[in-house]
């Protein structure tokens, strides 16, 4: 990355916006239930970690800069969790589509956009971190 702090700032802003949107989507989908699933509470710290690492690296903190290699790992976990979410909810999404409710499907497509961006960020950081090791 030629201008690392600007690129990391953009990625950090994306991570923060993504976390806020996903947390808001979860809050909306949990309204019908009295208690959100335990997986929701365990997943939130993993959703925030890339932002924290990127924020630290943006401000030239060497401890955080050396943790940038974790970002591709988080992105791989993001792909796995998206696949799990899709498999767990595909029947509900299809049933909702049949009844004319397109919101769950639209949410899935919206989350897929995040997935594509996450994969791109993971690959770029993986390549850049690999260059540092040479």
PDB file of C-alpha atoms in Angstrom, residues 1 3-21 46-59 64 68 71 75 114 117-118 120-122 124-125:
ATOM      1  CA  UNK A   1       0.000   0.000   0.000  1.00  0.00           C
ATOM      2  CA  UNK A   3      -0.295   5.541   1.260  1.00  0.00           C
ATOM      3  CA  UNK A   4      -1.016   3.034   3.978  1.00  0.00           C
ATOM      4  CA  UNK A   5      -2.707   5.299   6.528  1.00  0.00           C
ATOM      5  CA  UNK A   6      -5.283   6.626   4.036  1.00  0.00           C
ATOM      6  CA  UNK A   7      -6.109   3.151   2.751  1.00  0.00           C
ATOM      7  CA  UNK A   8      -6.341   1.770   6.282  1.00  0.00           C
ATOM      8  CA  UNK A   9      -8.580   4.695   7.262  1.00  0.00           C
ATOM      9  CA  UNK A  10     -10.937   3.894   4.388  1.00  0.00           C
ATOM     10  CA  UNK A  11     -10.954   0.189   5.284  1.00  0.00           C
ATOM     11  CA  UNK A  12     -11.490   1.067   8.965  1.00  0.00           C
ATOM     12  CA  UNK A  13     -14.429   3.316   8.085  1.00  0.00           C
ATOM     13  CA  UNK A  14     -15.912   0.521   5.977  1.00  0.00           C
ATOM     14  CA  UNK A  15     -15.485  -1.953   8.868  1.00  0.00           C
ATOM     15  CA  UNK A  16     -17.218   0.414  11.291  1.00  0.00           C
ATOM     16  CA  UNK A  17     -20.116   1.088   8.912  1.00  0.00           C
ATOM     17  CA  UNK A  18     -20.461  -2.641   8.181  1.00  0.00           C
ATOM     18  CA  UNK A  19     -20.511  -3.483  11.890  1.00  0.00           C
ATOM     19  CA  UNK A  20     -23.142  -0.819  12.591  1.00  0.00           C
ATOM     20  CA  UNK A  21     -25.383  -1.988   9.737  1.00  0.00           C
ATOM     21  CA  UNK A  46     -15.340 -10.814  16.098  1.00  0.00           C
ATOM     22  CA  UNK A  47     -17.245  -8.283  14.006  1.00  0.00           C
ATOM     23  CA  UNK A  48     -15.483  -5.387  15.751  1.00  0.00           C
ATOM     24  CA  UNK A  49     -11.920  -6.821  15.872  1.00  0.00           C
ATOM     25  CA  UNK A  50     -10.886  -5.925  12.286  1.00  0.00           C
ATOM     26  CA  UNK A  51     -11.869  -2.306  12.962  1.00  0.00           C
ATOM     27  CA  UNK A  52      -9.801  -2.199  16.157  1.00  0.00           C
ATOM     28  CA  UNK A  53      -6.719  -3.677  14.468  1.00  0.00           C
ATOM     29  CA  UNK A  54      -7.014  -1.348  11.477  1.00  0.00           C
ATOM     30  CA  UNK A  55      -7.579   1.660  13.736  1.00  0.00           C
ATOM     31  CA  UNK A  56      -4.404   0.867  15.678  1.00  0.00           C
ATOM     32  CA  UNK A  57      -2.388   0.287  12.501  1.00  0.00           C
ATOM     33  CA  UNK A  58      -3.656   3.549  11.002  1.00  0.00           C
ATOM     34  CA  UNK A  59      -2.116   5.488  13.876  1.00  0.00           C
ATOM     35  CA  UNK A  64      -1.405  -3.301  15.852  1.00  0.00           C
ATOM     36  CA  UNK A  68      -2.651  -6.896  10.274  1.00  0.00           C
ATOM     37  CA  UNK A  71      -7.407  -9.447   8.949  1.00  0.00           C
ATOM     38  CA  UNK A  75     -12.277 -12.329   6.388  1.00  0.00           C
ATOM     39  CA  UNK A 114     -20.317  -6.994   2.334  1.00  0.00           C
ATOM     40  CA  UNK A 117     -15.870  -6.360  -0.217  1.00  0.00           C
ATOM     41  CA  UNK A 118     -14.517  -8.429   2.692  1.00  0.00           C
ATOM     42  CA  UNK A 120     -11.291  -8.105  -1.673  1.00  0.00           C
ATOM     43  CA  UNK A 121      -9.951  -6.497   1.525  1.00  0.00           C
ATOM     44  CA  UNK A 122      -8.710  -9.861   2.805  1.00  0.00           C
ATOM     45  CA  UNK A 124      -5.297  -7.128  -0.644  1.00  0.00           C
ATOM     46  CA  UNK A 125      -4.070  -7.206   2.958  1.00  0.00           C
TER      47      UNK A 125
END
